[in-house]
Amino acid sequence: MRVLDGSQPLRLVMRYADGGWAFLCNTTAHIDDLVSVHAHHLFDEFPRDLAALGPLPPGHLAVRDQPGSPWRIEPYVEE
């Protein structure tokens, strides 16, 4: 919710092995801050931020320190 309401910038994008997505501020993991939306809404809402991440392969994440910083893409393993 913090990314959607603008109180925190988008800093972490995860592409799960099953193809699902997560778009996070990377500052909290509190369940009350999470909402479910279709990924295309986020790509529409943040086109400049997410343009480079459309082809992010499943099983990878992209993280950055702050808005405007380059995304660092790396694989991850779901536990």
Short mmCIF file of C-alpha atoms in Angstrom, two decimals, residues 2-3 5 7 9-10 15 24 30 39-42 45 47-48 51 56-57 61 68 70 72 75 78-79:
data_model
loop_
_atom_site.label_atom_id
_atom_site.label_comp_id
_atom_site.label_asym_id
_atom_site.label_seq_id
_atom_site.Cartn_x
_atom_site.Cartn_y
_atom_site.Cartn_z
CA ARG A 2 2.87 2.39 0.74
CA VAL A 3 3.97 2.36 -2.90
CA ASP A 5 -0.38 5.71 -1.85
CA SER A 7 4.24 7.38 0.96
CA PRO A 9 8.93 4.81 -3.44
CA LEU A 10 9.10 1.59 -5.39
CA ARG A 15 9.04 -12.02 -10.20
CA LEU A 24 7.43 -3.32 -2.71
CA HIS A 30 4.03 -5.82 7.71
CA ALA A 39 0.65 -6.23 -12.27
CA HIS A 40 -0.51 -4.30 -15.33
CA HIS A 41 -1.92 -1.60 -13.03
CA LEU A 42 1.54 -1.03 -11.57
CA GLU A 45 1.04 3.65 -12.78
CA PRO A 47 5.79 3.44 -16.59
CA ARG A 48 9.20 5.13 -16.31
CA ALA A 51 9.69 -0.04 -18.39
CA LEU A 56 12.22 -9.65 -15.81
CA PRO A 57 12.43 -13.45 -15.89
CA LEU A 61 14.23 -9.66 -8.46
CA GLY A 68 16.01 7.12 -10.35
CA PRO A 70 19.49 1.87 -11.69
CA ARG A 72 20.11 -4.29 -9.88
CA PRO A 75 18.20 -14.34 -9.26
CA GLU A 78 11.91 -18.85 -2.99
CA GLU A 79 11.89 -20.55 0.39
#
